[in-house]
Amino acid sequence: MVNSANGGAHPGARPEGIAGERPDSGREEARELYSRIVVRPVGSPLPLGFVGLSGGTFVLAGLQLGWVPAAQSPAVALVLLAFVLPVQALASVLGFLCRDAVAATGMGVLAGTWLAMGAIMASGQPGATSKAAGLLLLLAGLTLLVPVTASRSDKLVASVVLATSSLRFFLTGAHHLSGGTAWKEAAGITGLVLTAVALYAALAFEVVRSGYPSSVSSPRRFDTQYV
């Protein structure tokens, strides 16, 4: 017997909308669209990048403050090339993968600057200054202010680290351009401050990450939110 209550349809069939479409097809299409834009979660690259930054700036500060003899400048250059460069380059790539332009740009600029400085120090005379290095450092310091300006208040710690790195590059660049000892000492002291700030930032991100739930509805949310 035909059921007249639902327009002659089978009792177990769902009612159809206009032009034979099911009324819940829009919701199913929306769910399908949502599933297509979900990406694999990527951890925050900033702890790794900040650890690399702290290593590079600490060793360079030791050279600028006289803790490391000027004759060992090639060894400092090797540290920048073998440790700092790959760590921060990897952090930059991971920043792009998690769609964080601030982290990716900041770590990329730092990696490129350490690469150039390591090459200049390795090929030049120990303790010598370089006008080209000075100009590069001034540009790098100015470039680091771009992600700082573009960052939001939820990236305060990352902005402080990048801003301190910018100041450190400005001071070191002034030393290379002028040759003044005061600029070098100021850059070394700022480098020590940057070491402490970068290590604190790396620890803060790791502590927050370890306390974050392993199963969340939006796994990328933490990876783009900073302390």
PDB file of C-alpha atoms in Angstrom:
ATOM      1  CA  MET A   1       0.000   0.000   0.000  1.00  0.00           C
ATOM      2  CA  VAL A   2       1.262   3.501  -0.866  1.00  0.00           C
ATOM      3  CA  ASN A   3       1.725   5.831   2.057  1.00  0.00           C
ATOM      4  CA  SER A   4      -0.067   9.095   1.223  1.00  0.00           C
ATOM      5  CA  ALA A   5       1.391  11.009   4.213  1.00  0.00           C
ATOM      6  CA  ASN A   6       4.789  11.437   2.565  1.00  0.00           C
ATOM      7  CA  GLY A   7       3.661  11.948  -1.004  1.00  0.00           C
ATOM      8  CA  GLY A   8       3.609   8.336  -2.047  1.00  0.00           C
ATOM      9  CA  ALA A   9       7.140   7.594  -1.048  1.00  0.00           C
ATOM     10  CA  HIS A  10       8.245   4.450   0.689  1.00  0.00           C
ATOM     11  CA  PRO A  11       7.775   4.715   4.488  1.00  0.00           C
ATOM     12  CA  GLY A  12      11.558   4.344   5.107  1.00  0.00           C
ATOM     13  CA  ALA A  13      12.649   6.864   2.480  1.00  0.00           C
ATOM     14  CA  ARG A  14      13.786  10.396   3.348  1.00  0.00           C
ATOM     15  CA  PRO A  15      11.756  13.349   2.018  1.00  0.00           C
ATOM     16  CA  GLU A  16      13.285  15.086  -0.988  1.00  0.00           C
ATOM     17  CA  GLY A  17      13.671  18.814  -1.578  1.00  0.00           C
ATOM     18  CA  ILE A  18      13.402  20.835  -4.730  1.00  0.00           C
ATOM     19  CA  ALA A  19      14.394  19.060  -7.965  1.00  0.00           C
ATOM     20  CA  GLY A  20      14.806  15.786  -6.127  1.00  0.00           C
ATOM     21  CA  GLU A  21      17.574  17.085  -3.790  1.00  0.00           C
ATOM     22  CA  ARG A  22      17.736  15.862  -0.222  1.00  0.00           C
ATOM     23  CA  PRO A  23      17.160  18.687   2.298  1.00  0.00           C
ATOM     24  CA  ASP A  24      20.307  17.796   4.253  1.00  0.00           C
ATOM     25  CA  SER A  25      22.577  17.784   1.169  1.00  0.00           C
ATOM     26  CA  GLY A  26      23.783  21.304   1.963  1.00  0.00           C
ATOM     27  CA  ARG A  27      24.995  20.267   5.418  1.00  0.00           C
ATOM     28  CA  GLU A  28      26.770  17.211   4.025  1.00  0.00           C
ATOM     29  CA  GLU A  29      28.456  19.354   1.370  1.00  0.00           C
ATOM     30  CA  ALA A  30      29.579  21.817   4.043  1.00  0.00           C
ATOM     31  CA  ARG A  31      31.031  18.979   6.112  1.00  0.00           C
ATOM     32  CA  GLU A  32      32.835  17.649   3.053  1.00  0.00           C
ATOM     33  CA  LEU A  33      34.282  21.106   2.315  1.00  0.00           C
ATOM     34  CA  TYR A  34      35.455  21.473   5.907  1.00  0.00           C
ATOM     35  CA  SER A  35      37.247  18.124   5.793  1.00  0.00           C
ATOM     36  CA  ARG A  36      39.146  19.245   2.702  1.00  0.00           C
ATOM     37  CA  ILE A  37      40.743  22.291   4.360  1.00  0.00           C
ATOM     38  CA  VAL A  38      41.994  20.526   7.501  1.00  0.00           C
ATOM     39  CA  VAL A  39      45.798  20.165   7.333  1.00  0.00           C
ATOM     40  CA  ARG A  40      48.215  17.993   9.237  1.00  0.00           C
ATOM     41  CA  PRO A  41      49.284  19.763  12.477  1.00  0.00           C
ATOM     42  CA  VAL A  42      52.846  21.085  12.588  1.00  0.00           C
ATOM     43  CA  GLY A  43      54.533  21.936  15.879  1.00  0.00           C
ATOM     44  CA  SER A  44      55.727  25.469  16.537  1.00  0.00           C
ATOM     45  CA  PRO A  45      59.210  25.963  15.045  1.00  0.00           C
ATOM     46  CA  LEU A  46      60.118  28.828  17.345  1.00  0.00           C
ATOM     47  CA  PRO A  47      61.686  26.820  20.234  1.00  0.00           C
ATOM     48  CA  LEU A  48      64.106  25.220  17.770  1.00  0.00           C
ATOM     49  CA  GLY A  49      64.860  28.543  16.107  1.00  0.00           C
ATOM     50  CA  PHE A  50      65.393  30.323  19.414  1.00  0.00           C
ATOM     51  CA  VAL A  51      67.811  27.639  20.616  1.00  0.00           C
ATOM     52  CA  GLY A  52      69.857  28.109  17.452  1.00  0.00           C
ATOM     53  CA  LEU A  53      69.730  31.883  17.883  1.00  0.00           C
ATOM     54  CA  SER A  54      70.933  31.676  21.472  1.00  0.00           C
ATOM     55  CA  GLY A  55      73.907  29.516  20.445  1.00  0.00           C
ATOM     56  CA  GLY A  56      74.991  31.854  17.671  1.00  0.00           C
ATOM     57  CA  THR A  57      74.613  35.107  19.548  1.00  0.00           C
ATOM     58  CA  PHE A  58      76.320  33.735  22.675  1.00  0.00           C
ATOM     59  CA  VAL A  59      79.424  32.541  20.815  1.00  0.00           C
ATOM     60  CA  LEU A  60      79.622  35.774  18.827  1.00  0.00           C
ATOM     61  CA  ALA A  61      79.206  37.807  22.023  1.00  0.00           C
ATOM     62  CA  GLY A  62      82.132  35.915  23.524  1.00  0.00           C
ATOM     63  CA  LEU A  63      84.257  36.936  20.545  1.00  0.00           C
ATOM     64  CA  GLN A  64      83.147  40.577  20.764  1.00  0.00           C
ATOM     65  CA  LEU A  65      83.767  40.802  24.514  1.00  0.00           C
ATOM     66  CA  GLY A  66      87.179  39.181  24.301  1.00  0.00           C
ATOM     67  CA  TRP A  67      86.274  35.878  25.932  1.00  0.00           C
ATOM     68  CA  VAL A  68      87.261  34.163  22.697  1.00  0.00           C
ATOM     69  CA  PRO A  69      90.576  35.278  21.136  1.00  0.00           C
ATOM     70  CA  ALA A  70      90.306  37.078  17.798  1.00  0.00           C
ATOM     71  CA  ALA A  71      92.529  34.408  16.266  1.00  0.00           C
ATOM     72  CA  GLN A  72      89.691  31.911  16.786  1.00  0.00           C
ATOM     73  CA  SER A  73      87.283  33.828  14.550  1.00  0.00           C
ATOM     74  CA  PRO A  74      87.249  30.946  12.024  1.00  0.00           C
ATOM     75  CA  ALA A  75      86.034  28.633  14.785  1.00  0.00           C
ATOM     76  CA  VAL A  76      83.213  31.048  15.590  1.00  0.00           C
ATOM     77  CA  ALA A  77      82.354  31.163  11.886  1.00  0.00           C
ATOM     78  CA  LEU A  78      82.204  27.374  11.860  1.00  0.00           C
ATOM     79  CA  VAL A  79      79.741  27.410  14.755  1.00  0.00           C
ATOM     80  CA  LEU A  80      77.509  29.827  12.839  1.00  0.00           C
ATOM     81  CA  LEU A  81      77.616  27.715   9.691  1.00  0.00           C
ATOM     82  CA  ALA A  82      77.413  24.226  11.202  1.00  0.00           C
ATOM     83  CA  PHE A  83      75.004  24.802  14.100  1.00  0.00           C
ATOM     84  CA  VAL A  84      73.044  28.037  13.839  1.00  0.00           C
ATOM     85  CA  LEU A  85      72.378  28.050  10.093  1.00  0.00           C
ATOM     86  CA  PRO A  86      70.772  24.579   9.704  1.00  0.00           C
ATOM     87  CA  VAL A  87      68.734  24.918  12.892  1.00  0.00           C
ATOM     88  CA  GLN A  88      67.221  28.265  11.960  1.00  0.00           C
ATOM     89  CA  ALA A  89      66.787  27.328   8.301  1.00  0.00           C
ATOM     90  CA  LEU A  90      64.776  24.289   9.400  1.00  0.00           C
ATOM     91  CA  ALA A  91      62.713  26.480  11.741  1.00  0.00           C
ATOM     92  CA  SER A  92      61.958  28.808   8.829  1.00  0.00           C
ATOM     93  CA  VAL A  93      60.748  25.926   6.636  1.00  0.00           C
ATOM     94  CA  LEU A  94      58.551  24.598   9.437  1.00  0.00           C
ATOM     95  CA  GLY A  95      57.164  28.096   9.910  1.00  0.00           C
ATOM     96  CA  PHE A  96      55.967  28.131   6.302  1.00  0.00           C
ATOM     97  CA  LEU A  97      54.498  24.636   6.688  1.00  0.00           C
ATOM     98  CA  CYS A  98      52.398  25.724   9.668  1.00  0.00           C
ATOM     99  CA  ARG A  99      51.420  28.891   7.793  1.00  0.00           C
ATOM    100  CA  ASP A 100      53.033  31.303  10.193  1.00  0.00           C
ATOM    101  CA  ALA A 101      54.599  34.126   8.197  1.00  0.00           C
ATOM    102  CA  VAL A 102      56.065  35.817  11.291  1.00  0.00           C
ATOM    103  CA  ALA A 103      58.033  32.753  12.393  1.00  0.00           C
ATOM    104  CA  ALA A 104      59.027  31.809   8.846  1.00  0.00           C
ATOM    105  CA  THR A 105      60.217  35.290   7.905  1.00  0.00           C
ATOM    106  CA  GLY A 106      62.044  35.953  11.171  1.00  0.00           C
ATOM    107  CA  MET A 107      63.861  32.621  11.200  1.00  0.00           C
ATOM    108  CA  GLY A 108      64.648  32.904   7.479  1.00  0.00           C
ATOM    109  CA  VAL A 109      66.225  36.342   7.880  1.00  0.00           C
ATOM    110  CA  LEU A 110      68.266  35.132  10.858  1.00  0.00           C
ATOM    111  CA  ALA A 111      69.447  32.034   9.002  1.00  0.00           C
ATOM    112  CA  GLY A 112      70.539  34.031   5.964  1.00  0.00           C
ATOM    113  CA  THR A 113      72.330  36.605   8.093  1.00  0.00           C
ATOM    114  CA  TRP A 114      74.260  33.985  10.064  1.00  0.00           C
ATOM    115  CA  LEU A 115      75.216  32.267   6.796  1.00  0.00           C
ATOM    116  CA  ALA A 116      76.613  35.482   5.352  1.00  0.00           C
ATOM    117  CA  MET A 117      78.421  36.453   8.556  1.00  0.00           C
ATOM    118  CA  GLY A 118      79.902  32.978   8.935  1.00  0.00           C
ATOM    119  CA  ALA A 119      81.210  33.071   5.354  1.00  0.00           C
ATOM    120  CA  ILE A 120      82.672  36.575   5.793  1.00  0.00           C
ATOM    121  CA  MET A 121      84.386  35.654   9.068  1.00  0.00           C
ATOM    122  CA  ALA A 122      85.747  32.402   7.661  1.00  0.00           C
ATOM    123  CA  SER A 123      87.218  34.065   4.576  1.00  0.00           C
ATOM    124  CA  GLY A 124      88.518  37.281   6.157  1.00  0.00           C
ATOM    125  CA  GLN A 125      91.293  38.164   8.557  1.00  0.00           C
ATOM    126  CA  PRO A 126      90.601  37.294  12.230  1.00  0.00           C
ATOM    127  CA  GLY A 127      89.147  40.279  14.064  1.00  0.00           C
ATOM    128  CA  ALA A 128      88.831  42.380  10.898  1.00  0.00           C
ATOM    129  CA  THR A 129      85.756  44.501  10.159  1.00  0.00           C
ATOM    130  CA  SER A 130      83.890  44.547   6.866  1.00  0.00           C
ATOM    131  CA  LYS A 131      81.886  47.368   5.330  1.00  0.00           C
ATOM    132  CA  ALA A 132      79.833  44.842   3.378  1.00  0.00           C
ATOM    133  CA  ALA A 133      79.029  42.965   6.582  1.00  0.00           C
ATOM    134  CA  GLY A 134      78.052  46.241   8.252  1.00  0.00           C
ATOM    135  CA  LEU A 135      75.597  47.128   5.504  1.00  0.00           C
ATOM    136  CA  LEU A 136      74.148  43.618   5.528  1.00  0.00           C
ATOM    137  CA  LEU A 137      73.652  43.707   9.295  1.00  0.00           C
ATOM    138  CA  LEU A 138      71.898  47.074   9.134  1.00  0.00           C
ATOM    139  CA  LEU A 139      69.562  45.732   6.458  1.00  0.00           C
ATOM    140  CA  ALA A 140      68.957  42.508   8.425  1.00  0.00           C
ATOM    141  CA  GLY A 141      68.163  44.485  11.566  1.00  0.00           C
ATOM    142  CA  LEU A 142      65.672  46.599   9.626  1.00  0.00           C
ATOM    143  CA  THR A 143      64.159  43.519   7.958  1.00  0.00           C
ATOM    144  CA  LEU A 144      63.553  41.834  11.320  1.00  0.00           C
ATOM    145  CA  LEU A 145      61.280  44.726  12.239  1.00  0.00           C
ATOM    146  CA  VAL A 146      58.890  43.686   9.453  1.00  0.00           C
ATOM    147  CA  PRO A 147      57.590  40.514  11.187  1.00  0.00           C
ATOM    148  CA  VAL A 148      57.693  42.364  14.526  1.00  0.00           C
ATOM    149  CA  THR A 149      55.420  45.078  13.140  1.00  0.00           C
ATOM    150  CA  ALA A 150      53.122  42.541  11.479  1.00  0.00           C
ATOM    151  CA  SER A 151      52.796  40.334  14.565  1.00  0.00           C
ATOM    152  CA  ARG A 152      49.829  40.501  16.900  1.00  0.00           C
ATOM    153  CA  SER A 153      49.726  40.768  20.673  1.00  0.00           C
ATOM    154  CA  ASP A 154      49.493  36.958  20.995  1.00  0.00           C
ATOM    155  CA  LYS A 155      53.085  36.752  19.697  1.00  0.00           C
ATOM    156  CA  LEU A 156      54.593  39.099  22.254  1.00  0.00           C
ATOM    157  CA  VAL A 157      57.515  36.890  23.291  1.00  0.00           C
ATOM    158  CA  ALA A 158      58.468  36.137  19.686  1.00  0.00           C
ATOM    159  CA  SER A 159      58.319  39.847  18.886  1.00  0.00           C
ATOM    160  CA  VAL A 160      60.601  40.694  21.819  1.00  0.00           C
ATOM    161  CA  VAL A 161      63.181  38.139  20.638  1.00  0.00           C
ATOM    162  CA  LEU A 162      63.128  39.425  17.072  1.00  0.00           C
ATOM    163  CA  ALA A 163      63.282  43.057  18.202  1.00  0.00           C
ATOM    164  CA  THR A 164      66.297  42.313  20.421  1.00  0.00           C
ATOM    165  CA  SER A 165      67.936  40.505  17.500  1.00  0.00           C
ATOM    166  CA  SER A 166      67.321  43.578  15.370  1.00  0.00           C
ATOM    167  CA  LEU A 167      69.052  45.803  17.928  1.00  0.00           C
ATOM    168  CA  ARG A 168      71.942  43.371  18.147  1.00  0.00           C
ATOM    169  CA  PHE A 169      72.404  43.462  14.350  1.00  0.00           C
ATOM    170  CA  PHE A 170      72.254  47.262  14.308  1.00  0.00           C
ATOM    171  CA  LEU A 171      75.007  47.530  16.912  1.00  0.00           C
ATOM    172  CA  THR A 172      77.215  44.932  15.228  1.00  0.00           C
ATOM    173  CA  GLY A 173      76.677  46.628  11.877  1.00  0.00           C
ATOM    174  CA  ALA A 174      77.701  49.973  13.370  1.00  0.00           C
ATOM    175  CA  HIS A 175      80.889  48.340  14.649  1.00  0.00           C
ATOM    176  CA  HIS A 176      81.753  46.981  11.206  1.00  0.00           C
ATOM    177  CA  LEU A 177      81.098  50.338   9.553  1.00  0.00           C
ATOM    178  CA  SER A 178      82.902  52.517  12.105  1.00  0.00           C
ATOM    179  CA  GLY A 179      85.400  50.121  13.663  1.00  0.00           C
ATOM    180  CA  GLY A 180      84.653  51.595  17.097  1.00  0.00           C
ATOM    181  CA  THR A 181      85.330  49.435  20.136  1.00  0.00           C
ATOM    182  CA  ALA A 182      82.324  50.845  22.006  1.00  0.00           C
ATOM    183  CA  TRP A 183      79.957  49.554  19.314  1.00  0.00           C
ATOM    184  CA  LYS A 184      81.521  46.111  19.548  1.00  0.00           C
ATOM    185  CA  GLU A 185      81.201  45.962  23.326  1.00  0.00           C
ATOM    186  CA  ALA A 186      77.596  47.208  23.181  1.00  0.00           C
ATOM    187  CA  ALA A 187      76.834  44.534  20.592  1.00  0.00           C
ATOM    188  CA  GLY A 188      78.429  41.873  22.803  1.00  0.00           C
ATOM    189  CA  ILE A 189      76.412  42.897  25.857  1.00  0.00           C
ATOM    190  CA  THR A 190      73.225  42.994  23.797  1.00  0.00           C
ATOM    191  CA  GLY A 191      74.147  39.540  22.532  1.00  0.00           C
ATOM    192  CA  LEU A 192      74.233  38.224  26.088  1.00  0.00           C
ATOM    193  CA  VAL A 193      70.819  39.758  26.767  1.00  0.00           C
ATOM    194  CA  LEU A 194      69.521  38.206  23.557  1.00  0.00           C
ATOM    195  CA  THR A 195      70.870  34.819  24.643  1.00  0.00           C
ATOM    196  CA  ALA A 196      68.876  34.983  27.869  1.00  0.00           C
ATOM    197  CA  VAL A 197      65.725  36.229  26.125  1.00  0.00           C
ATOM    198  CA  ALA A 198      65.913  33.544  23.419  1.00  0.00           C
ATOM    199  CA  LEU A 199      66.449  30.741  25.925  1.00  0.00           C
ATOM    200  CA  TYR A 200      63.551  31.979  28.049  1.00  0.00           C
ATOM    201  CA  ALA A 201      61.317  32.099  24.973  1.00  0.00           C
ATOM    202  CA  ALA A 202      62.313  28.570  23.943  1.00  0.00           C
ATOM    203  CA  LEU A 203      61.611  27.278  27.458  1.00  0.00           C
ATOM    204  CA  ALA A 204      58.271  29.106  27.615  1.00  0.00           C
ATOM    205  CA  PHE A 205      57.090  27.583  24.342  1.00  0.00           C
ATOM    206  CA  GLU A 206      58.190  24.106  25.361  1.00  0.00           C
ATOM    207  CA  VAL A 207      56.461  24.328  28.741  1.00  0.00           C
ATOM    208  CA  VAL A 208      53.229  25.550  27.167  1.00  0.00           C
ATOM    209  CA  ARG A 209      53.432  22.885  24.461  1.00  0.00           C
ATOM    210  CA  SER A 210      53.971  20.071  26.947  1.00  0.00           C
ATOM    211  CA  GLY A 211      50.856  21.135  28.836  1.00  0.00           C
ATOM    212  CA  TYR A 212      48.692  21.394  25.747  1.00  0.00           C
ATOM    213  CA  PRO A 213      46.102  18.624  25.249  1.00  0.00           C
ATOM    214  CA  SER A 214      47.163  15.920  22.816  1.00  0.00           C
ATOM    215  CA  SER A 215      43.705  15.649  21.252  1.00  0.00           C
ATOM    216  CA  VAL A 216      42.040  18.931  20.374  1.00  0.00           C
ATOM    217  CA  SER A 217      39.394  19.919  17.895  1.00  0.00           C
ATOM    218  CA  SER A 218      41.691  22.317  16.045  1.00  0.00           C
ATOM    219  CA  PRO A 219      45.278  21.006  16.234  1.00  0.00           C
ATOM    220  CA  ARG A 220      46.764  23.939  14.309  1.00  0.00           C
ATOM    221  CA  ARG A 221      45.463  26.532  16.724  1.00  0.00           C
ATOM    222  CA  PHE A 222      48.284  26.193  19.239  1.00  0.00           C
ATOM    223  CA  ASP A 223      50.938  26.018  16.564  1.00  0.00           C
ATOM    224  CA  THR A 224      50.068  29.508  15.366  1.00  0.00           C
ATOM    225  CA  GLN A 225      49.489  31.024  18.797  1.00  0.00           C
ATOM    226  CA  TYR A 226      52.496  32.155  20.760  1.00  0.00           C
ATOM    227  CA  VAL A 227      53.060  33.096  24.359  1.00  0.00           C
TER     228      VAL A 227
END
